[in-house]
Coordinates of C-alpha atoms in Angstrom, one line a residue:
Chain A
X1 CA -13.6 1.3 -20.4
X2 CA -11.6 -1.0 -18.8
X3 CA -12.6 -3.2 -15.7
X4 CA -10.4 -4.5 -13.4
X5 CA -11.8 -6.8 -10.7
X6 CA -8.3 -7.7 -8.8
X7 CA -6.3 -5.5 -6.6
X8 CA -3.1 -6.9 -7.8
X9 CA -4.4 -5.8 -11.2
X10 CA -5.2 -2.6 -10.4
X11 CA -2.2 -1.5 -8.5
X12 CA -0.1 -2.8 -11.5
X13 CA -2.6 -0.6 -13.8
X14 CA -2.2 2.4 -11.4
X15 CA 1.8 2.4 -10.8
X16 CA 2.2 1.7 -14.8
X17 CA -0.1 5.1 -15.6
X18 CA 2.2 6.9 -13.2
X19 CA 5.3 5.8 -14.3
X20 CA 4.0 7.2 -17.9
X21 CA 3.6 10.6 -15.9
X22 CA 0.1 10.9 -16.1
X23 CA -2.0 12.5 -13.5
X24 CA -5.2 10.1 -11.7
X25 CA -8.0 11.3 -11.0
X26 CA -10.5 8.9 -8.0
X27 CA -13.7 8.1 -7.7
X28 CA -14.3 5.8 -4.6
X29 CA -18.4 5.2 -4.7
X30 CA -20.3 2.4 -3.3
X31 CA -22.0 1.9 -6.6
X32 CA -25.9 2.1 -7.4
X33 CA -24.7 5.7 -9.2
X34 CA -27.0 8.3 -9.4
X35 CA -26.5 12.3 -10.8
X36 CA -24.6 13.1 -7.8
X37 CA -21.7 10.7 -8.7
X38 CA -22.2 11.4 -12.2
X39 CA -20.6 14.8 -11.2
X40 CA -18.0 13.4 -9.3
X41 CA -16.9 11.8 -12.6
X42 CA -17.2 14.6 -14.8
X43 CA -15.4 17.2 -12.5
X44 CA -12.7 14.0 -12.1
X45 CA -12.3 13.8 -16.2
X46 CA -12.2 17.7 -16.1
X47 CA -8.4 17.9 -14.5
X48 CA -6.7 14.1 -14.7
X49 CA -5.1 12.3 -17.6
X50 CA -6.6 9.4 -16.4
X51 CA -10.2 8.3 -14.6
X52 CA -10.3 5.7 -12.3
X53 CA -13.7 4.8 -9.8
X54 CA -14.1 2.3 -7.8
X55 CA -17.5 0.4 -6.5
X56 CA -17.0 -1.5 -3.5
X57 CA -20.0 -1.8 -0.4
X58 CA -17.7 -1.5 2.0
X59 CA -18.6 -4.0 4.9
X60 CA -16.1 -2.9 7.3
X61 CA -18.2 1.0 7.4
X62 CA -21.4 -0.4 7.9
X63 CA -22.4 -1.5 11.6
X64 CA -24.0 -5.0 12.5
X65 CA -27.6 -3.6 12.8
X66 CA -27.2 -1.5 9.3
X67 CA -28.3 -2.1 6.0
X68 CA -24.8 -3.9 4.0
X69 CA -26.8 -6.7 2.9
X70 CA -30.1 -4.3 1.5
X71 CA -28.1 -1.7 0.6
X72 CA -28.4 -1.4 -3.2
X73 CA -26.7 -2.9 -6.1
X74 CA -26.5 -2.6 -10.2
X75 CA -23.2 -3.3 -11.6
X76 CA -24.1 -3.3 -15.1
X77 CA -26.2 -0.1 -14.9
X78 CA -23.1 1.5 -12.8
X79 CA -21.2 0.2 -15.9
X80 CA -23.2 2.3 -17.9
X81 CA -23.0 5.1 -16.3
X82 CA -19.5 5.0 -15.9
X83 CA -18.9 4.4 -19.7
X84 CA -21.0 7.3 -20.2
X85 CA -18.8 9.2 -18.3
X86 CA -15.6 8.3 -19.5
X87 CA -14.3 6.6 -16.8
X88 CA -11.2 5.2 -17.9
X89 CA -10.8 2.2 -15.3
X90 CA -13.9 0.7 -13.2
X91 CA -12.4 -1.2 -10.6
X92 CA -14.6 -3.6 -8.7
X93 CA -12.9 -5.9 -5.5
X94 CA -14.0 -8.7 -4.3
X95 CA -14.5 -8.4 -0.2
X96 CA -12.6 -11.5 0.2
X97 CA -10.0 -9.5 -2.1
X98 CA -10.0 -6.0 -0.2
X99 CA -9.9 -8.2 3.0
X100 CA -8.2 -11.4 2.6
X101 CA -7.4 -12.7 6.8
X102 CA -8.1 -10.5 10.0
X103 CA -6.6 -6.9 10.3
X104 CA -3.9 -6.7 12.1
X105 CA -3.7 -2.6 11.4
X106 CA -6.5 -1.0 13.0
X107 CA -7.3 2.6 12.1
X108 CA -9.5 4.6 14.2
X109 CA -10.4 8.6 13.9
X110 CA -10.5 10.1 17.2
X111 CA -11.5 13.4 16.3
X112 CA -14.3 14.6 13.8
X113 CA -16.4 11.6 14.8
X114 CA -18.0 12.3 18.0
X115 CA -21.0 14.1 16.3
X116 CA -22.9 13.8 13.8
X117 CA -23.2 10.4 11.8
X118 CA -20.4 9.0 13.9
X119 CA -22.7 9.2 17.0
X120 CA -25.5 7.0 15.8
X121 CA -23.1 5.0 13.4
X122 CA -20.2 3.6 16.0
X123 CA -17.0 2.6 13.6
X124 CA -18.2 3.8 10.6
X125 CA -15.7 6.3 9.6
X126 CA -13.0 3.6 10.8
X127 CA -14.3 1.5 8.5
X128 CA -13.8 4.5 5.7
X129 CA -10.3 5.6 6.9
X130 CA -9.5 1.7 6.4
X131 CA -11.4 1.0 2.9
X132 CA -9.7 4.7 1.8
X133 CA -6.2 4.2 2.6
X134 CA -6.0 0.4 1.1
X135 CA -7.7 2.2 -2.0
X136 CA -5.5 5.0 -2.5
X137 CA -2.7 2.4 -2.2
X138 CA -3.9 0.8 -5.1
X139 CA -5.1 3.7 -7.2
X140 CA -2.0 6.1 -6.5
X141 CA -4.2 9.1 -7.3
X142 CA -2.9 12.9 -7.8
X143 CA -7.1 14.0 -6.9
X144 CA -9.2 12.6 -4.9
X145 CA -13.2 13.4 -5.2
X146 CA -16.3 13.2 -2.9
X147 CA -19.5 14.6 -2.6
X148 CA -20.1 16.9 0.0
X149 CA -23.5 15.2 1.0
X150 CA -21.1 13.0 2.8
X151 CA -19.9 15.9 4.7
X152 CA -18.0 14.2 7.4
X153 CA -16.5 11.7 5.0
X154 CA -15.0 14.6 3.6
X155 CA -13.5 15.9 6.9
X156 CA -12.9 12.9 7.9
X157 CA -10.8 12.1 4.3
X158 CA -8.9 15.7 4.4
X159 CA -7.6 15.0 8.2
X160 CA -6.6 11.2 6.8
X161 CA -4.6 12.7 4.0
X162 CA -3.1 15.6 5.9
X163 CA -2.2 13.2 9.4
X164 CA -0.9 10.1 7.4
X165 CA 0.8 12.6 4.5
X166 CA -1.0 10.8 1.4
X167 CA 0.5 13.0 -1.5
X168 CA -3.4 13.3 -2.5
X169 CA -5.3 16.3 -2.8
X170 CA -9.1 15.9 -1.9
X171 CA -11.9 17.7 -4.1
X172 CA -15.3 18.0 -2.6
X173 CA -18.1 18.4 -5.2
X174 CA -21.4 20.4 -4.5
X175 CA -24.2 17.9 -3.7
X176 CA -26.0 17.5 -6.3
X177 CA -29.9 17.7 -6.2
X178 CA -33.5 16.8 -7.2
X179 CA -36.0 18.9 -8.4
X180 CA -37.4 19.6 -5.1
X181 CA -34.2 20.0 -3.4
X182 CA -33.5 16.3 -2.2
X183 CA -30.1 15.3 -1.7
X184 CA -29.5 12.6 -4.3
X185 CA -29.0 9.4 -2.7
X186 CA -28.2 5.6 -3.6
X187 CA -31.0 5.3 -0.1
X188 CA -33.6 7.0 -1.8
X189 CA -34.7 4.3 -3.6
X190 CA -35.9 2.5 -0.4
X191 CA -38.3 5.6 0.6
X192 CA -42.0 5.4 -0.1
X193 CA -44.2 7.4 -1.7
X194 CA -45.1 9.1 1.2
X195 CA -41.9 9.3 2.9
X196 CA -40.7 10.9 -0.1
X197 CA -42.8 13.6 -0.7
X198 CA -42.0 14.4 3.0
X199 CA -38.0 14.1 2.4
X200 CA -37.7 17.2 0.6
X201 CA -38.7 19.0 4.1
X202 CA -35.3 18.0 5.2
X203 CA -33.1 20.3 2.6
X204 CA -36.2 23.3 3.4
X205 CA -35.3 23.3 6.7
X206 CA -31.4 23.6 6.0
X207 CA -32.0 26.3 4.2
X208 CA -34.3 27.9 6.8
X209 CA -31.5 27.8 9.0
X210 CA -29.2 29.1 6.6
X211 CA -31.3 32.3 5.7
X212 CA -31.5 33.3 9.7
X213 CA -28.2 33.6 9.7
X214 CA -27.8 35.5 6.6
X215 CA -30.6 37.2 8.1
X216 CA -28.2 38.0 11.5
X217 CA -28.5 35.1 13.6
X218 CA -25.7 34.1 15.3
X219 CA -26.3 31.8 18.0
X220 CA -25.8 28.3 16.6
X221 CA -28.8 27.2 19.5
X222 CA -31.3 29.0 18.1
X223 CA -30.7 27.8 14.5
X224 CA -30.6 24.1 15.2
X225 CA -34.0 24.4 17.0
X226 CA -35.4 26.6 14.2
X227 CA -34.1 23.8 12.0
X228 CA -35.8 20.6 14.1
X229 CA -38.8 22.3 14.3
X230 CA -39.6 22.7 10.7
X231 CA -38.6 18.9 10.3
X232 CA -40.7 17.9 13.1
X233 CA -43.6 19.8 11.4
X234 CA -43.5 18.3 8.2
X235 CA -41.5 15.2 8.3
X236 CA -43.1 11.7 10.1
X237 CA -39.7 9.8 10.3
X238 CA -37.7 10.1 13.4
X239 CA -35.2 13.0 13.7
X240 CA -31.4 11.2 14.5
X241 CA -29.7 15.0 14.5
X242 CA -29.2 18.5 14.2
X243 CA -26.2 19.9 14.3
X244 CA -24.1 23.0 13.3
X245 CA -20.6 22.8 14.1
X246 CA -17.1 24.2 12.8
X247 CA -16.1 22.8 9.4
X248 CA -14.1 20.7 8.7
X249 CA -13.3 20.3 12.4
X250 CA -16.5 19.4 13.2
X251 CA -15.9 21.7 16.8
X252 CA -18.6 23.1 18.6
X253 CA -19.1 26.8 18.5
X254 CA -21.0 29.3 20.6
X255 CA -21.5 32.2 17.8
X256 CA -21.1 31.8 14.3
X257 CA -18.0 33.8 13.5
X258 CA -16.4 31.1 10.8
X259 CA -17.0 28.5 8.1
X260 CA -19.6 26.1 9.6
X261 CA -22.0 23.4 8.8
X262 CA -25.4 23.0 8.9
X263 CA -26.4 19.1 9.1
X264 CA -29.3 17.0 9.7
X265 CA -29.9 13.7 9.3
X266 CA -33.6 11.8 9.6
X267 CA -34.7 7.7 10.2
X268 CA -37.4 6.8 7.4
X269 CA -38.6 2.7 7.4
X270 CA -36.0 1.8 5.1
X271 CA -33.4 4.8 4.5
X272 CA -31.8 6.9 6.7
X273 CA -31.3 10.1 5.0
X274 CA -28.5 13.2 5.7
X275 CA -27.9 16.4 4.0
X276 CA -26.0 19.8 4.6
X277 CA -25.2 23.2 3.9
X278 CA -21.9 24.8 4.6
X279 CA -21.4 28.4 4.8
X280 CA -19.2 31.4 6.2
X281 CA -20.1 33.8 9.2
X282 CA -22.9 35.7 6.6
X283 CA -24.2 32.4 5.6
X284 CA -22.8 32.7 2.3
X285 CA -22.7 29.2 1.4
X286 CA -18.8 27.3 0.9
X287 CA -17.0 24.6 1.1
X288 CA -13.5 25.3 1.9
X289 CA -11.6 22.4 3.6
Chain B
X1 CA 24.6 13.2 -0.7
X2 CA 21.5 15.2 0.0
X3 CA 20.6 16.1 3.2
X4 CA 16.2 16.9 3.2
X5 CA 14.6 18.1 6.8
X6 CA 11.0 19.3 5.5
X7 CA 8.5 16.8 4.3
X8 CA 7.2 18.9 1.9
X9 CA 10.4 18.6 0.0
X10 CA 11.2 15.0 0.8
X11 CA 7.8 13.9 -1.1
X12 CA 8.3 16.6 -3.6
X13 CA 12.0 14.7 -4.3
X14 CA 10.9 11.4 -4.0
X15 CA 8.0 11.9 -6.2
X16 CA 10.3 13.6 -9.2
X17 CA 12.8 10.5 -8.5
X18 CA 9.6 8.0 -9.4
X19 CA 8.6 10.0 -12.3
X20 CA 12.1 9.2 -13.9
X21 CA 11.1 5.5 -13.4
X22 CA 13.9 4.9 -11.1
X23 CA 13.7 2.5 -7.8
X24 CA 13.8 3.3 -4.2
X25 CA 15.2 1.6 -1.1
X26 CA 14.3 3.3 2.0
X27 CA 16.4 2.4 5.3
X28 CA 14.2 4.2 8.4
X29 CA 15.9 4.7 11.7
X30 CA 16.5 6.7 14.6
X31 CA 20.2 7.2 14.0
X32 CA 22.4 6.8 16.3
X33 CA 24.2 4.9 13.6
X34 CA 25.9 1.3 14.3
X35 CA 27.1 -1.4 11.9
X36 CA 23.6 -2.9 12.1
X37 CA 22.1 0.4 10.3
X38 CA 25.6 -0.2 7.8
X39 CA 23.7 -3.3 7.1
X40 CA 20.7 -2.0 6.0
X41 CA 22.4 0.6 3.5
X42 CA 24.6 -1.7 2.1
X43 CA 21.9 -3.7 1.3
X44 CA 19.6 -1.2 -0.1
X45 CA 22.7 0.4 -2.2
X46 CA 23.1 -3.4 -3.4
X47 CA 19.2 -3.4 -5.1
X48 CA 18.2 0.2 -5.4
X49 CA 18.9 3.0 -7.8
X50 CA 18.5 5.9 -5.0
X51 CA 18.7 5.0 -1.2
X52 CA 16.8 7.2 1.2
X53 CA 17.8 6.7 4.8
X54 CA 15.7 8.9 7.2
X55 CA 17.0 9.3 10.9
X56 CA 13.7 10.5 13.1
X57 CA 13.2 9.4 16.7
X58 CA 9.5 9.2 17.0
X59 CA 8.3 11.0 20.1
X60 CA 4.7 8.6 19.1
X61 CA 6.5 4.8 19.7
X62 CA 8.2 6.1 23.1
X63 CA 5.8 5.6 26.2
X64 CA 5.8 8.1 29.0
X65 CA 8.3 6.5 31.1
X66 CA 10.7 5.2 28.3
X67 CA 14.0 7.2 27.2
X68 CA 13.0 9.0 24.6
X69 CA 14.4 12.3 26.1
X70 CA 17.8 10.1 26.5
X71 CA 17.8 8.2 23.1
X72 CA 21.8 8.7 21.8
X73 CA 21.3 11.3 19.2
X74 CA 24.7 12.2 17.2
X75 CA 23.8 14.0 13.9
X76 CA 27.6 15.2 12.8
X77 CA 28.3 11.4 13.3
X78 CA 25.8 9.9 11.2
X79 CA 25.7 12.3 8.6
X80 CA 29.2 10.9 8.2
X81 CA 28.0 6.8 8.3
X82 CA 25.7 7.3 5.9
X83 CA 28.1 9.4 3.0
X84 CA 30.8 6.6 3.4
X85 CA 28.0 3.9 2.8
X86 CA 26.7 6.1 -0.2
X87 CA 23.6 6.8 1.2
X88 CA 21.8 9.1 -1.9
X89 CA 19.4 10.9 0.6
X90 CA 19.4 11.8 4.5
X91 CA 15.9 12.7 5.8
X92 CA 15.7 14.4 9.1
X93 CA 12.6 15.9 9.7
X94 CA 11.4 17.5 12.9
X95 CA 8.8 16.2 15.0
X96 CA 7.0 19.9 14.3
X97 CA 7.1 18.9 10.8
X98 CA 6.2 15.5 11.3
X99 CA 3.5 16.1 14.3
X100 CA 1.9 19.5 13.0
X101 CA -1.3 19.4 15.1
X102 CA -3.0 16.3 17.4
X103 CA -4.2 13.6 15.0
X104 CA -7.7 12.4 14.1
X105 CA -6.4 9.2 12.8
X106 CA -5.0 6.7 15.1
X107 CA -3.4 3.7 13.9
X108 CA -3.7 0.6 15.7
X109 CA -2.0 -2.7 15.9
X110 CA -4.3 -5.3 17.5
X111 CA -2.6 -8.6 16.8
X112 CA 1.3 -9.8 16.9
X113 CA 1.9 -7.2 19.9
X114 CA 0.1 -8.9 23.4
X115 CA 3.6 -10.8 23.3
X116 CA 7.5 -9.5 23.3
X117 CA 7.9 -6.0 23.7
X118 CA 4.3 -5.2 22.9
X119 CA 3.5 -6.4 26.1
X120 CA 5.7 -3.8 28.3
X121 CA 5.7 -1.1 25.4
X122 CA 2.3 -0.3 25.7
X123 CA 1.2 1.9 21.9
X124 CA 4.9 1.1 21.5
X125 CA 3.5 0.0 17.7
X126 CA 0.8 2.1 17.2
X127 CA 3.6 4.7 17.2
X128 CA 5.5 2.6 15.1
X129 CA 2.9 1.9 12.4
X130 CA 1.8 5.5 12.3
X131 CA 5.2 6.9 11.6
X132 CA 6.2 4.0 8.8
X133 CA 2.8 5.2 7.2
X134 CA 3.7 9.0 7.0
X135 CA 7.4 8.2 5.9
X136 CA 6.0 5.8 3.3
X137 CA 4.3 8.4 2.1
X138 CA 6.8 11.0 2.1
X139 CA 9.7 8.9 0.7
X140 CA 7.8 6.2 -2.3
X141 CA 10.0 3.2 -1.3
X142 CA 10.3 0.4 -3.5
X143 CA 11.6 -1.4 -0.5
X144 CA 12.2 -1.1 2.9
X145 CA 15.2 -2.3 4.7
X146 CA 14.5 -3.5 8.5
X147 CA 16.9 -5.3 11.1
X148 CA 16.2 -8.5 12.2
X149 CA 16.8 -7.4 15.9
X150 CA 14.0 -5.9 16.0
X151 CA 12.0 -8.9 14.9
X152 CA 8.6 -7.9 16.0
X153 CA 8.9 -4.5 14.0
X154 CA 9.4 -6.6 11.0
X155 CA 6.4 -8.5 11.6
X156 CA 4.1 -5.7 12.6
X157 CA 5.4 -4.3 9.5
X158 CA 4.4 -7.3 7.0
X159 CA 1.1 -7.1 8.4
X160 CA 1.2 -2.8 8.3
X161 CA 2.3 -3.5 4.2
X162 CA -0.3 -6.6 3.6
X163 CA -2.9 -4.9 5.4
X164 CA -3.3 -1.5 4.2
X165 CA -2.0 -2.8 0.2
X166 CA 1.0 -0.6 0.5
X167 CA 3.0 -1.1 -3.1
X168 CA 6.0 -1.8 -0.7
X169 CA 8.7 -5.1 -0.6
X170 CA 9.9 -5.5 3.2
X171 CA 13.6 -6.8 3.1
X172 CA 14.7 -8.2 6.6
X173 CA 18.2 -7.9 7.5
X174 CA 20.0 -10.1 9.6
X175 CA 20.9 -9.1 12.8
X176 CA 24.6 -7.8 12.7
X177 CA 26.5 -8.7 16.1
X178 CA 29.7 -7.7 18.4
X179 CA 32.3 -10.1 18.1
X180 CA 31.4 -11.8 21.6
X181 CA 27.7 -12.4 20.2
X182 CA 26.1 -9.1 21.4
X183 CA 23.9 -7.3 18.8
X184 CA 24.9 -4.2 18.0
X185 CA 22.3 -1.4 19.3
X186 CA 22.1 2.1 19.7
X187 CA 21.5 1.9 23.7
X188 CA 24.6 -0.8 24.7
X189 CA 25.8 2.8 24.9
X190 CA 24.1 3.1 28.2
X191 CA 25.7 -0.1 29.5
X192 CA 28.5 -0.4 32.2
X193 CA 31.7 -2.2 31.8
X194 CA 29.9 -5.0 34.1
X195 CA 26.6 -4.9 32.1
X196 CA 28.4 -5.1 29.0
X197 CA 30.6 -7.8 29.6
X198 CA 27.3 -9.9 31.1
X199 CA 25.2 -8.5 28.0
X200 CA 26.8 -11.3 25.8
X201 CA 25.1 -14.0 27.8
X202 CA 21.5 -12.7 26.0
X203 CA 22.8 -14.3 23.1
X204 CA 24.4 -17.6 24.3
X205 CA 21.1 -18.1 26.1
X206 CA 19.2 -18.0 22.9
X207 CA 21.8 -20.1 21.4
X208 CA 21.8 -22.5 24.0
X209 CA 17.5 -22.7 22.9
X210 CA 18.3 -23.2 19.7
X211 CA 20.2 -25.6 19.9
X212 CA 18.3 -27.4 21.9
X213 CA 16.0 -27.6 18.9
X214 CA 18.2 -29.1 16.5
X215 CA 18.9 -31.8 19.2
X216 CA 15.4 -33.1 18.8
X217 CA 13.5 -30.4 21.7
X218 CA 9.8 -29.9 20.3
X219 CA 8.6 -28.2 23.8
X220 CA 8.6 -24.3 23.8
X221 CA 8.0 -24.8 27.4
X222 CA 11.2 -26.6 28.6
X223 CA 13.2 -23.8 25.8
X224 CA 12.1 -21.2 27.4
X225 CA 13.1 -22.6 30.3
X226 CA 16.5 -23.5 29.9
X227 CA 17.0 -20.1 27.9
X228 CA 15.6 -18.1 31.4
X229 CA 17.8 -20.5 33.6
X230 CA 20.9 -19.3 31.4
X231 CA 20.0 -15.8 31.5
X232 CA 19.4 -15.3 35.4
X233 CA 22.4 -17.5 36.1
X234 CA 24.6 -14.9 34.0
X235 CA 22.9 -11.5 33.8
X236 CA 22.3 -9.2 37.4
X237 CA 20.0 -7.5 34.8
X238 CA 15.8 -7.7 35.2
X239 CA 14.5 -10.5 32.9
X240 CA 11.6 -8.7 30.7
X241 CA 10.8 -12.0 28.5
X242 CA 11.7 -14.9 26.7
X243 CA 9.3 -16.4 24.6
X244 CA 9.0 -18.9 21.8
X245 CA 6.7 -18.0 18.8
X246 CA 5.1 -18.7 15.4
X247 CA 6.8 -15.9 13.2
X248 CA 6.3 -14.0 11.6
X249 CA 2.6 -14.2 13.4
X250 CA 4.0 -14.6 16.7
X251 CA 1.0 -16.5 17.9
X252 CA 2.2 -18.8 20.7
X253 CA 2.3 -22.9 19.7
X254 CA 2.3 -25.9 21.4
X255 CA 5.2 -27.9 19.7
X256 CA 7.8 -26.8 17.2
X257 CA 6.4 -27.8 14.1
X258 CA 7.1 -24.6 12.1
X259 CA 9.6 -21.6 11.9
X260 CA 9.4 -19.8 15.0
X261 CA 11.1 -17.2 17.4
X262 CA 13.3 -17.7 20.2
X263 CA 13.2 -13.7 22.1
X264 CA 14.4 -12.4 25.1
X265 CA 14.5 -8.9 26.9
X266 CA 16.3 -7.9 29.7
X267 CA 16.2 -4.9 31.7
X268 CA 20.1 -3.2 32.5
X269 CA 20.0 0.2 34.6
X270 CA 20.0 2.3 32.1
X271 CA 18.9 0.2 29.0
X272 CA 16.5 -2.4 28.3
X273 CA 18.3 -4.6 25.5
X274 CA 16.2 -7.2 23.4
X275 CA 17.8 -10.0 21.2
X276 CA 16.2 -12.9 19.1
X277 CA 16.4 -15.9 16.8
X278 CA 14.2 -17.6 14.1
X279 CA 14.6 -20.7 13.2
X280 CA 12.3 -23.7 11.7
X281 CA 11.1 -26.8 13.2
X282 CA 14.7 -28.5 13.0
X283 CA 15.9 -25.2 14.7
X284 CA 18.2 -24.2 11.4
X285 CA 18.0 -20.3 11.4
X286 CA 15.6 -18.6 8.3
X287 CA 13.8 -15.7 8.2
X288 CA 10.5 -16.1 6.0
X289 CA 8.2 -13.2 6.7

């Protein structure tokens, strides 16, 4: 596996593999890899000639009362894992690198951002849009792949490729899971014992919500509350959201007659944790974008 | 020559001409085509093996009150220009095509446009850098010819390329002029015979400022001066700006100690016509970017 720490040497890397005609397949992670990105990489070596992820903590997506500095970091056991994996090309910026004077280009989504994580996390998915389109300028990748725990990074990422015409095409990958049901997370390692026994509440009560409406219920109100009451029962930390909206366009509805989402996220002392489910009309679960 | 007008197949050529290794210049503009555009062709044709010239007047750079609805359109006329210059590729897309559905992602320039034309084109750039992004993206450039005449595109443009990492060479073009100084512009269409025989004075004015320079005048202040004295003695026109700037930053400066521009604007009845020069400290004309 090769490492390349420069963006000069990686967009050299990248346009040289595509002038041999060889498809790329991209991983963008924050690093601190866990089974979740693990099947990121392994649906990415499925379909692409070529393998390249990249771990960069991104500081222009986290918010000045977050947790960029805390949040968690382990390159040499990332570069394990992504040997393990095949990953042709690890490519690891520097910040001063990826951001070398003051933007002058500012991107900023407008739509898909007004709920959910982009309520309690102001500029976040700016900051993604940003780290996202400098990244795919110096991977040049045919696929594109992201979990769908990060549900609105994935709208978010399909309306960025489809506005600005990136010749990308994005592949969500099923979150993947503990035994209990917890969303694996880089964050989880920050919950205690406590708060994670509670956590798995959060993923029961997704599914609660999902089975009333395979169950018949169709009036997205009555879910969400369904949903917040089971996490109020059962979970201590402080609920930031419920919400079940059209995906990917993250639109409120008033009856569930389409693809939607399911979404919660929850404050513990040191983590903030999210997870989904997305599902059709019957709440057959999906994930078409 | 090729004549594309869906973006679908425009990425779909430009992505088969990369695969055979093969280098791209791409000329954007909003036809209307003029010996300045001949410029940009030429020298594209000179460096390039395919040249993609794409004619698109972007409904997104054009404020409410501007002409977009009367921006000189002549597409018989251009598709001619750009055959005899041996343009390989005409790209005319529609705005349907180009503006499918409202965007989530807004692009945003935040420095080098509180001066020049930024100042009365309000989202004047924002337009600008959005619709280079998708036509990037669309056409693989190599390189990307721009005139000098519209100096503060260029340099918005640097910073779009440095920015966002795009694998792109900007090539500025020097201005190309009438023979009594006037540079040559799509809307000196829109000028009467007494406008246009005043119009030359834009020029001479920014001459005079040079010139200035090179006699030993370190003061932006007393060249923007003289160059407004000049302008309102000449022209019955509205005086937009003249302004004296770092370039390509176009941060303002105390004393000429480094390559700058000299710019003006002036408002005619029925066109608003813009005109600059760059020169360094000694007021000798370059144009570093």
């Amino acid at each position: 596996m090769k490492v390349i720490r420069t963006i000069q040497e990686m967009q050299q890397y990248a346009q040289a593999i595509k002038q041999e005609r060889k498809s790329i397949g991209f991983v963008p992670t924050m690093g601190y890899l866990h089974e979740g990105h693990e099947s990121l990489m392994m649906e990415a070596r499925k379909n692409n000639d070529i393998v390249i992820m990249s771990i960069f903590v991104n500081p222009l997506q986290f918010g000045p009362n977050e947790d960029y500095d805390r949040y968690p970091r382990d390159e040499a056991r990332d570069q394990k894992i992504a040997e393990q994996n095949q990953v042709d090309v690890l490519f690891i910026p520097s910040v001063d690198d990826m951001y070398p004077q003051e933007q002058t280009i500012q991107m900023k989504v407008i739509r898909r951002v007004n709920v959910m994580c982009g309520k309690s996390r102001e500029g976040h998915f700016d900051g993604v849009a940003t780290v996202l389109t400098k990244l795919f300028h110096l991977t040049y990748p045919n696929r594109v792949y992201f979990g769908m725990k990060d549900a609105q990074q994935v709208a978010v990422t399909a309306a960025l490729i489809t506005d600005l015409n990136f010749p990308i095409e994005l592949i969500p990958v099923p979150t993947v899971r503990e035994q209990d049901g917890l969303a694996k997370s880089s964050r989880n390692v920050h919950l205690s014992k406590s708060e994670r026994s509670e956590a798995k509440y959060l993923y029961q009560a997704l599914l609660k919500g999902q089975k009333l409406v395979v169950d018949g219920e169709k009036n997205p109100a009555n879910i969400v509350k369904e949903v917040k009451n089971m996490i109020d029962h059962h979970i201590n930390g402080k609920l930031d959201y419920v919400e079940l909206l059209q995906f990917p366009s993250l639109e409120p509805l008033s009856t569930i007659d389409q693809q939607v989402i399911l979404a919660a996220a929850v404050y513990f002392n040191n983590a903030r944790l999210i997870d989904n489910l997305v599902f059709n009309k019957d709440g057959m679960l999906t994930s078409r974008i």
